């Protein structure tokens, strides 16, 4: 074999090794995010329910707001502080964090404009936040052999509906 061919083969081999090392470094960074080699999880959703929480957005006067010339409030459903709530479902209570949102007369608040139903009463904005709650069974396997089972419940935001109520 000529020197050129030999050097080309050695160089190609070194490049393959360096790519393997790079891949391994990336795998190590994601070790906590995914199963290790030979491990896997089988997730089975046992039950799904929906639970609704009603929150009052921040930024409103306690006595509500009157709109003598019409109009409404801008309601940002994702702003404001977060509160921890328990969602009641058939298998127990699932805790989750809920953003209460923010409401105001200015469009700077962002979000959705919800018009007041009349010009004489005082109104407060509310948001119904519906969560999809899943009860899951997670079977852990290592090299195709069963290791353990855990049961978890998680809640994900499914829908939001802002509206106004008379104070």
mmCIF file of N, CA, C and O in Angstrom, residues 4-58:
data_model
loop_
_atom_site.group_PDB
_atom_site.id
_atom_site.type_symbol
_atom_site.label_atom_id
_atom_site.label_comp_id
_atom_site.label_asym_id
_atom_site.label_seq_id
_atom_site.Cartn_x
_atom_site.Cartn_y
_atom_site.Cartn_z
ATOM 1 N N UNK A 4 0.420 7.431 0.506
ATOM 2 C CA UNK A 4 -0.758 8.278 0.364
ATOM 3 C C UNK A 4 -2.023 7.533 0.781
ATOM 4 O O UNK A 4 -2.864 8.055 1.525
ATOM 5 N N UNK A 5 -2.194 6.305 0.300
ATOM 6 C CA UNK A 5 -3.361 5.509 0.650
ATOM 7 C C UNK A 5 -3.378 5.234 2.148
ATOM 8 O O UNK A 5 -4.418 5.333 2.809
ATOM 9 N N UNK A 6 -2.221 4.878 2.688
ATOM 10 C CA UNK A 6 -2.123 4.575 4.107
ATOM 11 C C UNK A 6 -2.509 5.796 4.947
ATOM 12 O O UNK A 6 -3.284 5.690 5.889
ATOM 13 N N UNK A 7 -1.969 6.983 4.581
ATOM 14 C CA UNK A 7 -2.299 8.197 5.310
ATOM 15 C C UNK A 7 -3.784 8.545 5.172
ATOM 16 O O UNK A 7 -4.418 9.014 6.125
ATOM 17 N N UNK A 8 -4.362 8.310 4.007
ATOM 18 C CA UNK A 8 -5.790 8.568 3.809
ATOM 19 C C UNK A 8 -6.632 7.666 4.697
ATOM 20 O O UNK A 8 -7.607 8.109 5.309
ATOM 21 N N UNK A 9 -6.263 6.403 4.793
ATOM 22 C CA UNK A 9 -7.004 5.469 5.645
ATOM 23 C C UNK A 9 -6.874 5.876 7.110
ATOM 24 O O UNK A 9 -7.859 5.892 7.861
ATOM 25 N N UNK A 10 -5.668 6.235 7.543
ATOM 26 C CA UNK A 10 -5.446 6.650 8.929
ATOM 27 C C UNK A 10 -6.243 7.920 9.232
ATOM 28 O O UNK A 10 -6.888 8.031 10.281
ATOM 29 N N UNK A 11 -6.212 8.884 8.314
ATOM 30 C CA UNK A 11 -6.948 10.131 8.494
ATOM 31 C C UNK A 11 -8.458 9.865 8.576
ATOM 32 O O UNK A 11 -9.147 10.422 9.431
ATOM 33 N N UNK A 12 -8.975 9.009 7.722
ATOM 34 C CA UNK A 12 -10.400 8.658 7.760
ATOM 35 C C UNK A 12 -10.739 7.985 9.087
ATOM 36 O O UNK A 12 -11.774 8.261 9.699
ATOM 37 N N UNK A 13 -9.866 7.101 9.561
ATOM 38 C CA UNK A 13 -10.079 6.428 10.848
ATOM 39 C C UNK A 13 -10.116 7.437 11.998
ATOM 40 O O UNK A 13 -10.985 7.378 12.872
ATOM 41 N N UNK A 14 -9.195 8.395 11.990
ATOM 42 C CA UNK A 14 -9.158 9.424 13.041
ATOM 43 C C UNK A 14 -10.431 10.263 13.005
ATOM 44 O O UNK A 14 -10.993 10.590 14.049
ATOM 45 N N UNK A 15 -10.921 10.599 11.819
ATOM 46 C CA UNK A 15 -12.151 11.374 11.700
ATOM 47 C C UNK A 15 -13.337 10.585 12.259
ATOM 48 O O UNK A 15 -14.201 11.139 12.938
ATOM 49 N N UNK A 16 -13.387 9.293 12.006
ATOM 50 C CA UNK A 16 -14.474 8.463 12.542
ATOM 51 C C UNK A 16 -14.432 8.436 14.067
ATOM 52 O O UNK A 16 -15.460 8.537 14.726
ATOM 53 N N UNK A 17 -13.245 8.318 14.626
ATOM 54 C CA UNK A 17 -13.115 8.306 16.085
ATOM 55 C C UNK A 17 -13.551 9.640 16.667
ATOM 56 O O UNK A 17 -14.275 9.695 17.657
ATOM 57 N N UNK A 18 -13.141 10.749 16.038
ATOM 58 C CA UNK A 18 -13.500 12.065 16.569
ATOM 59 C C UNK A 18 -15.008 12.280 16.498
ATOM 60 O O UNK A 18 -15.598 12.893 17.383
ATOM 61 N N UNK A 19 -15.691 11.779 15.458
ATOM 62 C CA UNK A 19 -17.146 11.909 15.384
ATOM 63 C C UNK A 19 -17.806 11.097 16.493
ATOM 64 O O UNK A 19 -18.775 11.528 17.094
ATOM 65 N N UNK A 20 -17.251 9.923 16.780
ATOM 66 C CA UNK A 20 -17.792 9.095 17.851
ATOM 67 C C UNK A 20 -17.639 9.794 19.194
ATOM 68 O O UNK A 20 -18.560 9.807 20.009
ATOM 69 N N UNK A 21 -16.523 10.422 19.440
ATOM 70 C CA UNK A 21 -16.301 11.139 20.691
ATOM 71 C C UNK A 21 -17.278 12.305 20.816
ATOM 72 O O UNK A 21 -17.868 12.518 21.864
ATOM 73 N N UNK A 22 -17.497 13.041 19.736
ATOM 74 C CA UNK A 22 -18.437 14.156 19.754
ATOM 75 C C UNK A 22 -19.845 13.664 20.064
ATOM 76 O O UNK A 22 -20.549 14.234 20.889
ATOM 77 N N UNK A 23 -20.257 12.589 19.428
ATOM 78 C CA UNK A 23 -21.576 12.031 19.674
ATOM 79 C C UNK A 23 -21.711 11.596 21.125
ATOM 80 O O UNK A 23 -22.710 11.853 21.762
ATOM 81 N N UNK A 24 -20.676 10.976 21.677
ATOM 82 C CA UNK A 24 -20.730 10.529 23.065
ATOM 83 C C UNK A 24 -20.855 11.714 24.009
ATOM 84 O O UNK A 24 -21.584 11.648 24.985
ATOM 85 N N UNK A 25 -20.174 12.814 23.734
ATOM 86 C CA UNK A 25 -20.276 14.000 24.581
ATOM 87 C C UNK A 25 -21.700 14.548 24.559
ATOM 88 O O UNK A 25 -22.242 14.933 25.579
ATOM 89 N N UNK A 26 -22.310 14.563 23.385
ATOM 90 C CA UNK A 26 -23.689 15.030 23.295
ATOM 91 C C UNK A 26 -24.621 14.090 24.043
ATOM 92 O O UNK A 26 -25.543 14.520 24.713
ATOM 93 N N UNK A 27 -24.386 12.786 23.950
ATOM 94 C CA UNK A 27 -25.209 11.821 24.671
ATOM 95 C C UNK A 27 -25.099 12.029 26.177
ATOM 96 O O UNK A 27 -26.095 11.943 26.893
ATOM 97 N N UNK A 28 -23.895 12.302 26.666
ATOM 98 C CA UNK A 28 -23.710 12.514 28.098
ATOM 99 C C UNK A 28 -24.479 13.726 28.590
ATOM 100 O O UNK A 28 -25.016 13.712 29.697
ATOM 101 N N UNK A 29 -24.549 14.794 27.799
ATOM 102 C CA UNK A 29 -25.282 15.993 28.191
ATOM 103 C C UNK A 29 -26.775 15.724 28.302
ATOM 104 O O UNK A 29 -27.461 16.327 29.104
ATOM 105 N N UNK A 30 -27.294 14.795 27.512
ATOM 106 C CA UNK A 30 -28.723 14.525 27.503
ATOM 107 C C UNK A 30 -29.091 13.288 28.315
ATOM 108 O O UNK A 30 -30.218 12.824 28.274
ATOM 109 N N UNK A 31 -28.166 12.771 29.103
ATOM 110 C CA UNK A 31 -28.398 11.531 29.836
ATOM 111 C C UNK A 31 -29.627 11.616 30.733
ATOM 112 O O UNK A 31 -30.414 10.683 30.802
ATOM 113 N N UNK A 32 -29.805 12.757 31.414
ATOM 114 C CA UNK A 32 -30.940 12.890 32.314
ATOM 115 C C UNK A 32 -32.251 13.112 31.569
ATOM 116 O O UNK A 32 -33.312 12.933 32.145
ATOM 117 N N UNK A 33 -32.187 13.495 30.312
ATOM 118 C CA UNK A 33 -33.393 13.801 29.563
ATOM 119 C C UNK A 33 -33.967 12.575 28.854
ATOM 120 O O UNK A 33 -35.107 12.586 28.450
ATOM 121 N N UNK A 34 -33.200 11.551 28.705
ATOM 122 C CA UNK A 34 -33.683 10.377 27.990
ATOM 123 C C UNK A 34 -33.084 9.119 28.601
ATOM 124 O O UNK A 34 -32.145 9.188 29.374
ATOM 125 N N UNK A 35 -33.654 7.992 28.274
ATOM 126 C CA UNK A 35 -33.177 6.733 28.829
ATOM 127 C C UNK A 35 -31.772 6.416 28.323
ATOM 128 O O UNK A 35 -31.395 6.779 27.217
ATOM 129 N N UNK A 36 -31.003 5.753 29.174
ATOM 130 C CA UNK A 36 -29.653 5.341 28.783
ATOM 131 C C UNK A 36 -29.732 4.138 27.851
ATOM 132 O O UNK A 36 -30.771 3.508 27.721
ATOM 133 N N UNK A 37 -28.622 3.805 27.261
ATOM 134 C CA UNK A 37 -28.556 2.672 26.350
ATOM 135 C C UNK A 37 -29.062 1.420 27.044
ATOM 136 O O UNK A 37 -28.686 1.117 28.170
ATOM 137 N N UNK A 38 -29.948 0.718 26.403
ATOM 138 C CA UNK A 38 -30.486 -0.510 26.964
ATOM 139 C C UNK A 38 -31.705 -0.291 27.836
ATOM 140 O O UNK A 38 -32.329 -1.248 28.273
ATOM 141 N N UNK A 39 -32.042 0.960 28.115
ATOM 142 C CA UNK A 39 -33.199 1.254 28.954
ATOM 143 C C UNK A 39 -34.325 1.821 28.098
ATOM 144 O O UNK A 39 -34.074 2.504 27.105
ATOM 145 N N UNK A 40 -35.545 1.542 28.503
ATOM 146 C CA UNK A 40 -36.683 2.148 27.816
ATOM 147 C C UNK A 40 -37.858 2.229 28.777
ATOM 148 O O UNK A 40 -37.880 1.574 29.819
ATOM 149 N N UNK A 41 -38.810 3.056 28.407
ATOM 150 C CA UNK A 41 -40.033 3.223 29.181
ATOM 151 C C UNK A 41 -41.215 2.968 28.262
ATOM 152 O O UNK A 41 -41.204 3.375 27.101
ATOM 153 N N UNK A 42 -42.222 2.303 28.805
ATOM 154 C CA UNK A 42 -43.470 2.110 28.085
ATOM 155 C C UNK A 42 -44.533 2.846 28.872
ATOM 156 O O UNK A 42 -44.809 2.518 30.024
ATOM 157 N N UNK A 43 -45.103 3.892 28.258
ATOM 158 C CA UNK A 43 -46.088 4.740 28.920
ATOM 159 C C UNK A 43 -47.484 4.351 28.449
ATOM 160 O O UNK A 43 -47.752 4.305 27.248
ATOM 161 N N UNK A 44 -48.358 4.075 29.408
ATOM 162 C CA UNK A 44 -49.744 3.751 29.108
ATOM 163 C C UNK A 44 -50.634 4.751 29.823
ATOM 164 O O UNK A 44 -50.551 4.900 31.044
ATOM 165 N N UNK A 45 -51.469 5.470 29.067
ATOM 166 C CA UNK A 45 -52.417 6.405 29.670
ATOM 167 C C UNK A 45 -53.618 5.582 30.127
ATOM 168 O O UNK A 45 -54.335 5.000 29.321
ATOM 169 N N UNK A 46 -53.813 5.531 31.450
ATOM 170 C CA UNK A 46 -54.896 4.732 32.016
ATOM 171 C C UNK A 46 -56.222 5.480 32.034
ATOM 172 O O UNK A 46 -57.278 4.880 31.875
ATOM 173 N N UNK A 47 -56.155 6.777 32.253
ATOM 174 C CA UNK A 47 -57.384 7.563 32.346
ATOM 175 C C UNK A 47 -57.082 9.013 32.020
ATOM 176 O O UNK A 47 -56.033 9.522 32.370
ATOM 177 N N UNK A 48 -58.033 9.683 31.362
ATOM 178 C CA UNK A 48 -57.916 11.103 31.048
ATOM 179 C C UNK A 48 -59.186 11.795 31.506
ATOM 180 O O UNK A 48 -60.290 11.331 31.210
ATOM 181 N N UNK A 49 -59.005 12.888 32.247
ATOM 182 C CA UNK A 49 -60.134 13.707 32.675
ATOM 183 C C UNK A 49 -59.775 15.168 32.463
ATOM 184 O O UNK A 49 -58.611 15.512 32.306
ATOM 185 N N UNK A 50 -60.797 16.012 32.491
ATOM 186 C CA UNK A 50 -60.600 17.445 32.323
ATOM 187 C C UNK A 50 -61.100 18.142 33.587
ATOM 188 O O UNK A 50 -62.148 17.785 34.127
ATOM 189 N N UNK A 51 -60.329 19.113 34.049
ATOM 190 C CA UNK A 51 -60.684 19.860 35.252
ATOM 191 C C UNK A 51 -60.513 21.351 34.965
ATOM 192 O O UNK A 51 -59.516 21.765 34.377
ATOM 193 N N UNK A 52 -61.500 22.149 35.397
ATOM 194 C CA UNK A 52 -61.476 23.583 35.122
ATOM 195 C C UNK A 52 -61.260 24.376 36.401
ATOM 196 O O UNK A 52 -61.854 24.074 37.430
ATOM 197 N N UNK A 53 -60.396 25.373 36.310
ATOM 198 C CA UNK A 53 -60.104 26.297 37.403
ATOM 199 C C UNK A 53 -60.470 27.695 36.918
ATOM 200 O O UNK A 53 -60.144 28.068 35.786
ATOM 201 N N UNK A 54 -61.141 28.468 37.771
ATOM 202 C CA UNK A 54 -61.476 29.851 37.433
ATOM 203 C C UNK A 54 -60.548 30.778 38.208
ATOM 204 O O UNK A 54 -60.414 30.640 39.423
ATOM 205 N N UNK A 55 -59.876 31.673 37.496
ATOM 206 C CA UNK A 55 -58.953 32.621 38.123
ATOM 207 C C UNK A 55 -59.399 34.046 37.801
ATOM 208 O O UNK A 55 -60.083 34.293 36.810
ATOM 209 N N UNK A 56 -59.001 34.957 38.685
ATOM 210 C CA UNK A 56 -59.271 36.377 38.487
ATOM 211 C C UNK A 56 -57.958 37.056 38.106
ATOM 212 O O UNK A 56 -57.019 37.072 38.908
ATOM 213 N N UNK A 57 -57.857 37.587 36.905
ATOM 214 C CA UNK A 57 -56.610 38.218 36.468
ATOM 215 C C UNK A 57 -56.226 39.417 37.344
ATOM 216 O O UNK A 57 -57.098 40.109 37.881
ATOM 217 N N UNK A 58 -54.937 39.630 37.491
ATOM 218 C CA UNK A 58 -54.419 40.774 38.232
ATOM 219 C C UNK A 58 -54.668 42.064 37.449
ATOM 220 O O UNK A 58 -54.944 42.031 36.258
#
